[in-house]
Structure formats: structure tokens, C-alpha cells
Amino acid sequence: MNDESQVVGLLLAAGGGRRLGGRPKALLTHRGRPLVEYAVRVLREGGCTAVHVVLGASADEVRARARLEGCVLVDNPDWAEGMGSSLRAGLASLADTDAKAALVSLVDQPGIGPAAVARVRAAYDSPASLVTAAYGGKRGHPVLFGADRWPDIAASAEGDRGARAYLKAHESAITLVECGDVAEPYDIDTEADLKRLD
């Protein structure tokens, strides 16, 4: 198994869509199917053969409605605490695997496609890797965390900040991979954003 195949996709898809009237983001419709399916496909087409998906809000409904065959589905009972709890749950699910890195993406960023995933994934070089996509030089998703970094990232991940504090503290170690020419890093957060889905 070469190193590149040990980069596992980690999709955070647990959010309850509070600003969307409580509609779970994973179940928003995009291109005729639940958004979580699209996000998994992006990770796979970007080169992640293994994908772990963290579910939270309406997890049973997501399981029933979305085709997620071949994915490892991870339940986050603490999803309402924010993205940090989902990141912790996802990294914990990778602990007993052969994964050397986690490529983390968010279910509510459909403007980020396989090209950006492939670029960030290609920047992996060791279990100490720390890579983020950049848009006009500004850090964004997806983000790649080498396995050596998982314990410290999990320890610092809380609330809705995810790994932000860790990334800020380790800025000098980050490899930035410009993706602004192939992706748009918008979020689907509000009713107005829904027009970006098709």
C-alpha cells in the first residue's frame, strides 16, 4: 500500500442546519441527491479510496435516504456541541486503521470539488503533514492532518472552531495549496445560500 492510499477522506456531515430552520445539511438536495452523497463522491473522485462520514443530526434518516455504501459511518451523539466534537469523533474512528493522514472536508461546501481534494491530497508527504487548501492565499478546506498530529488536534477541537486553534498555533508548519482556480469555498449556511444548490 503506498502512502497516498493511506490518506483517508473524513467528511464532517453532522450539522443540524440551525440557520436553515433545522434542516440537516447532509440531507439538503444537490443534483437530485442528498448533499452528503455528493460530498462523498467528491472525496472519492479526488483520490480518497476510504471515506469516513461523521453523522449527527437526523443520523437515522441520513442512513435511510443517502447511498453511502463503502463508507465508514461514525455517529457523533454530541453533534450539537459543534464541529469540534465531529472532528474528534472522526479522528477517533481512524485510530485503529492504517490511515497515515485524514483529509477533512465539510458537507456544506459543494463548491469544493475533486480537483481541490486531489491537490491537497497530493501534498501529503508523511504522518507529520499539515496541509490546507488556500483561496487567494487564505487558508480554507479541505485540510489534511497527518496521523502524528491527531491527538493534539483532537485535544484542541471544541465548539464550532474545529481545528482552527491548532492551525493558528502551527501556522509555520502548514503547507498551503492554492485551489482558488478550481474551487469556491462558500458554505451553505442560510436560506439565501440554498440557491447555490442545484
mmCIF file of C-alpha atoms in Angstrom:
data_model
loop_
_atom_site.group_PDB
_atom_site.id
_atom_site.type_symbol
_atom_site.label_atom_id
_atom_site.label_comp_id
_atom_site.label_asym_id
_atom_site.label_seq_id
_atom_site.Cartn_x
_atom_site.Cartn_y
_atom_site.Cartn_z
ATOM 1 C CA MET A 1 0.000 0.000 0.000
ATOM 2 C CA ASN A 2 1.571 3.288 -0.981
ATOM 3 C CA ASP A 3 1.393 6.363 1.175
ATOM 4 C CA GLU A 4 -1.186 8.119 -0.979
ATOM 5 C CA SER A 5 -3.740 5.333 -0.436
ATOM 6 C CA GLN A 6 -3.324 5.819 3.303
ATOM 7 C CA VAL A 7 -4.906 9.277 3.109
ATOM 8 C CA VAL A 8 -8.478 8.682 4.264
ATOM 9 C CA GLY A 9 -11.306 11.094 3.488
ATOM 10 C CA LEU A 10 -13.049 12.384 6.614
ATOM 11 C CA LEU A 11 -16.364 14.087 5.884
ATOM 12 C CA LEU A 12 -17.960 16.127 8.660
ATOM 13 C CA ALA A 13 -21.713 15.895 7.989
ATOM 14 C CA ALA A 14 -23.323 16.104 11.433
ATOM 15 C CA GLY A 15 -24.677 19.663 11.468
ATOM 16 C CA GLY A 16 -28.325 20.347 12.196
ATOM 17 C CA GLY A 17 -28.712 23.381 9.925
ATOM 18 C CA ARG A 18 -29.838 25.694 12.711
ATOM 19 C CA ARG A 19 -29.923 28.725 10.383
ATOM 20 C CA LEU A 20 -31.762 26.645 7.791
ATOM 21 C CA GLY A 21 -34.760 26.042 10.026
ATOM 22 C CA GLY A 22 -33.280 22.861 11.473
ATOM 23 C CA ARG A 23 -32.825 21.039 8.167
ATOM 24 C CA PRO A 24 -29.765 18.772 8.479
ATOM 25 C CA LYS A 25 -27.190 19.843 5.909
ATOM 26 C CA ALA A 26 -26.391 16.244 4.944
ATOM 27 C CA LEU A 27 -29.947 15.873 3.578
ATOM 28 C CA LEU A 28 -30.146 19.084 1.546
ATOM 29 C CA THR A 29 -30.730 18.172 -2.103
ATOM 30 C CA HIS A 30 -27.919 18.795 -4.581
ATOM 31 C CA ARG A 31 -28.042 17.455 -8.127
ATOM 32 C CA GLY A 32 -31.034 15.330 -7.232
ATOM 33 C CA ARG A 33 -29.491 13.511 -4.276
ATOM 34 C CA PRO A 34 -28.640 14.260 -0.632
ATOM 35 C CA LEU A 35 -25.684 16.639 -0.276
ATOM 36 C CA VAL A 36 -23.768 14.072 1.794
ATOM 37 C CA GLU A 37 -23.683 11.729 -1.230
ATOM 38 C CA TYR A 38 -22.217 14.456 -3.408
ATOM 39 C CA ALA A 39 -19.555 15.243 -0.796
ATOM 40 C CA VAL A 40 -18.535 11.575 -0.527
ATOM 41 C CA ARG A 41 -18.264 11.351 -4.313
ATOM 42 C CA VAL A 42 -16.014 14.428 -4.359
ATOM 43 C CA LEU A 43 -13.639 12.802 -1.853
ATOM 44 C CA ARG A 44 -13.555 9.573 -3.846
ATOM 45 C CA GLU A 45 -13.030 11.299 -7.183
ATOM 46 C CA GLY A 46 -10.264 13.326 -5.532
ATOM 47 C CA GLY A 47 -8.439 10.088 -4.733
ATOM 48 C CA CYS A 48 -9.607 9.045 -1.259
ATOM 49 C CA THR A 49 -10.467 5.373 -1.621
ATOM 50 C CA ALA A 50 -11.551 5.106 2.020
ATOM 51 C CA VAL A 51 -14.055 7.611 3.414
ATOM 52 C CA HIS A 52 -15.321 8.041 6.988
ATOM 53 C CA VAL A 53 -18.507 10.112 7.382
ATOM 54 C CA VAL A 54 -19.437 11.686 10.718
ATOM 55 C CA LEU A 55 -23.212 11.861 11.177
ATOM 56 C CA GLY A 56 -25.180 13.626 13.883
ATOM 57 C CA ALA A 57 -28.455 15.466 13.249
ATOM 58 C CA SER A 58 -31.056 13.039 11.848
ATOM 59 C CA ALA A 59 -28.397 10.326 11.505
ATOM 60 C CA ASP A 60 -31.001 7.563 11.059
ATOM 61 C CA GLU A 61 -32.720 9.493 8.279
ATOM 62 C CA VAL A 62 -29.381 10.153 6.565
ATOM 63 C CA ARG A 63 -28.604 6.428 6.707
ATOM 64 C CA ALA A 64 -32.026 5.625 5.235
ATOM 65 C CA ARG A 65 -32.030 8.208 2.442
ATOM 66 C CA ALA A 66 -28.411 8.553 1.340
ATOM 67 C CA ARG A 67 -26.438 5.927 -0.562
ATOM 68 C CA LEU A 68 -23.225 5.702 1.413
ATOM 69 C CA GLU A 69 -22.084 2.178 0.551
ATOM 70 C CA GLY A 70 -18.457 1.509 1.351
ATOM 71 C CA CYS A 71 -18.189 4.419 3.777
ATOM 72 C CA VAL A 72 -17.461 4.025 7.467
ATOM 73 C CA LEU A 73 -20.344 5.830 9.195
ATOM 74 C CA VAL A 74 -19.452 7.408 12.527
ATOM 75 C CA ASP A 75 -22.147 8.600 14.924
ATOM 76 C CA ASN A 76 -21.473 11.779 16.886
ATOM 77 C CA PRO A 77 -24.026 11.943 19.702
ATOM 78 C CA ASP A 78 -22.538 15.304 20.736
ATOM 79 C CA TRP A 79 -23.034 16.926 17.317
ATOM 80 C CA ALA A 80 -24.971 19.867 18.801
ATOM 81 C CA GLU A 81 -21.770 20.992 20.549
ATOM 82 C CA GLY A 82 -20.352 21.968 17.171
ATOM 83 C CA MET A 83 -17.797 20.929 14.598
ATOM 84 C CA GLY A 84 -15.083 20.232 17.174
ATOM 85 C CA SER A 85 -16.976 17.214 18.517
ATOM 86 C CA SER A 86 -17.404 15.840 14.982
ATOM 87 C CA LEU A 87 -13.712 16.247 14.246
ATOM 88 C CA ARG A 88 -12.870 14.400 17.473
ATOM 89 C CA ALA A 89 -15.301 11.580 16.625
ATOM 90 C CA GLY A 90 -13.933 11.294 13.102
ATOM 91 C CA LEU A 91 -10.295 11.187 14.160
ATOM 92 C CA ALA A 92 -11.138 8.620 16.850
ATOM 93 C CA SER A 93 -12.704 6.409 14.160
ATOM 94 C CA LEU A 94 -9.389 6.408 12.285
ATOM 95 C CA ALA A 95 -7.261 5.487 15.297
ATOM 96 C CA ASP A 96 -7.276 1.720 14.695
ATOM 97 C CA THR A 97 -6.859 1.883 10.922
ATOM 98 C CA ASP A 98 -3.785 2.021 8.676
ATOM 99 C CA ALA A 99 -4.525 5.652 7.845
ATOM 100 C CA LYS A 100 -1.490 7.915 7.865
ATOM 101 C CA ALA A 101 -3.491 11.099 7.266
ATOM 102 C CA ALA A 102 -7.062 12.385 7.300
ATOM 103 C CA LEU A 103 -8.263 14.674 4.541
ATOM 104 C CA VAL A 104 -11.070 16.602 6.200
ATOM 105 C CA SER A 105 -13.910 18.163 4.229
ATOM 106 C CA LEU A 106 -17.230 19.743 5.208
ATOM 107 C CA VAL A 107 -20.588 18.615 3.832
ATOM 108 C CA ASP A 108 -21.812 22.197 3.337
ATOM 109 C CA GLN A 109 -19.121 23.282 0.840
ATOM 110 C CA PRO A 110 -20.297 21.909 -2.528
ATOM 111 C CA GLY A 111 -18.178 24.447 -4.410
ATOM 112 C CA ILE A 112 -15.096 22.448 -3.449
ATOM 113 C CA GLY A 113 -14.740 19.598 -5.914
ATOM 114 C CA PRO A 114 -12.396 16.697 -6.674
ATOM 115 C CA ALA A 115 -9.640 18.909 -8.125
ATOM 116 C CA ALA A 116 -9.082 20.692 -4.814
ATOM 117 C CA VAL A 117 -9.211 17.393 -2.903
ATOM 118 C CA ALA A 118 -6.632 15.868 -5.254
ATOM 119 C CA ARG A 119 -4.273 18.836 -4.875
ATOM 120 C CA VAL A 120 -4.382 18.791 -1.083
ATOM 121 C CA ARG A 121 -4.031 15.013 -1.004
ATOM 122 C CA ALA A 122 -1.004 15.144 -3.313
ATOM 123 C CA ALA A 123 0.778 17.407 -0.810
ATOM 124 C CA TYR A 124 0.862 14.597 1.783
ATOM 125 C CA ASP A 125 4.432 13.517 2.486
ATOM 126 C CA SER A 126 4.491 11.996 5.989
ATOM 127 C CA PRO A 127 2.360 11.344 9.099
ATOM 128 C CA ALA A 128 3.518 14.767 10.296
ATOM 129 C CA SER A 129 1.968 16.529 7.273
ATOM 130 C CA LEU A 130 -0.196 19.594 7.839
ATOM 131 C CA VAL A 131 -1.781 20.851 4.623
ATOM 132 C CA THR A 132 -4.654 23.193 3.843
ATOM 133 C CA ALA A 133 -6.258 24.406 0.667
ATOM 134 C CA ALA A 134 -5.857 28.137 0.114
ATOM 135 C CA TYR A 135 -8.070 30.607 -1.716
ATOM 136 C CA GLY A 136 -6.214 33.737 -2.746
ATOM 137 C CA GLY A 137 -3.586 32.788 -0.166
ATOM 138 C CA LYS A 138 -6.162 32.479 2.637
ATOM 139 C CA ARG A 139 -6.472 29.151 4.454
ATOM 140 C CA GLY A 140 -9.592 27.037 3.824
ATOM 141 C CA HIS A 141 -10.866 23.485 3.277
ATOM 142 C CA PRO A 142 -10.125 20.739 2.623
ATOM 143 C CA VAL A 143 -7.464 20.231 5.279
ATOM 144 C CA LEU A 144 -5.062 17.317 5.621
ATOM 145 C CA PHE A 145 -3.852 16.207 9.048
ATOM 146 C CA GLY A 146 -1.060 13.649 9.327
ATOM 147 C CA ALA A 147 -1.713 10.944 11.930
ATOM 148 C CA ASP A 148 1.088 12.170 14.205
ATOM 149 C CA ARG A 149 -0.963 15.331 14.747
ATOM 150 C CA TRP A 150 -4.341 13.750 15.537
ATOM 151 C CA PRO A 151 -4.034 13.564 19.351
ATOM 152 C CA ASP A 152 -3.166 17.267 19.691
ATOM 153 C CA ILE A 153 -5.805 18.307 17.158
ATOM 154 C CA ALA A 154 -8.480 16.289 18.976
ATOM 155 C CA ALA A 155 -7.421 17.792 22.301
ATOM 156 C CA SER A 156 -7.824 21.338 20.977
ATOM 157 C CA ALA A 157 -11.015 20.808 18.917
ATOM 158 C CA GLU A 158 -14.017 22.313 20.635
ATOM 159 C CA GLY A 159 -17.160 24.244 19.807
ATOM 160 C CA ASP A 160 -17.585 25.309 16.191
ATOM 161 C CA ARG A 161 -13.930 26.153 15.743
ATOM 162 C CA GLY A 162 -12.823 22.644 14.842
ATOM 163 C CA ALA A 163 -9.061 22.683 14.308
ATOM 164 C CA ARG A 164 -8.779 26.462 13.960
ATOM 165 C CA ALA A 165 -6.812 26.952 17.198
ATOM 166 C CA TYR A 166 -4.409 24.147 16.296
ATOM 167 C CA LEU A 167 -3.841 25.520 12.806
ATOM 168 C CA LYS A 168 -3.224 29.004 14.150
ATOM 169 C CA ALA A 169 -0.683 27.680 16.662
ATOM 170 C CA HIS A 170 1.135 25.687 13.962
ATOM 171 C CA GLU A 171 0.932 28.170 11.110
ATOM 172 C CA SER A 172 4.614 27.863 10.237
ATOM 173 C CA ALA A 173 4.233 24.103 9.645
ATOM 174 C CA ILE A 174 1.293 24.405 7.221
ATOM 175 C CA THR A 175 1.734 23.691 3.529
ATOM 176 C CA LEU A 176 -0.727 25.934 1.684
ATOM 177 C CA VAL A 177 -2.043 24.562 -1.607
ATOM 178 C CA GLU A 178 -3.715 27.198 -3.771
ATOM 179 C CA CYS A 179 -7.114 25.979 -5.028
ATOM 180 C CA GLY A 180 -8.839 29.256 -5.911
ATOM 181 C CA ASP A 181 -8.631 28.453 -9.613
ATOM 182 C CA VAL A 182 -10.525 25.162 -9.244
ATOM 183 C CA ALA A 183 -12.880 25.608 -6.269
ATOM 184 C CA GLU A 184 -15.100 28.069 -4.407
ATOM 185 C CA PRO A 185 -15.091 27.780 -0.607
ATOM 186 C CA TYR A 186 -18.588 29.067 0.171
ATOM 187 C CA ASP A 187 -20.744 27.457 2.889
ATOM 188 C CA ILE A 188 -24.435 26.557 2.729
ATOM 189 C CA ASP A 189 -25.479 28.230 5.979
ATOM 190 C CA THR A 190 -28.607 30.295 5.349
ATOM 191 C CA GLU A 191 -31.779 30.212 3.250
ATOM 192 C CA ALA A 192 -30.117 32.603 0.780
ATOM 193 C CA ASP A 193 -27.268 30.135 0.272
ATOM 194 C CA LEU A 194 -29.656 27.409 -0.894
ATOM 195 C CA LYS A 195 -29.727 28.957 -4.364
ATOM 196 C CA ARG A 196 -26.176 27.650 -4.800
ATOM 197 C CA LEU A 197 -27.523 24.094 -4.755
ATOM 198 C CA ASP A 198 -28.963 22.607 -7.920
#
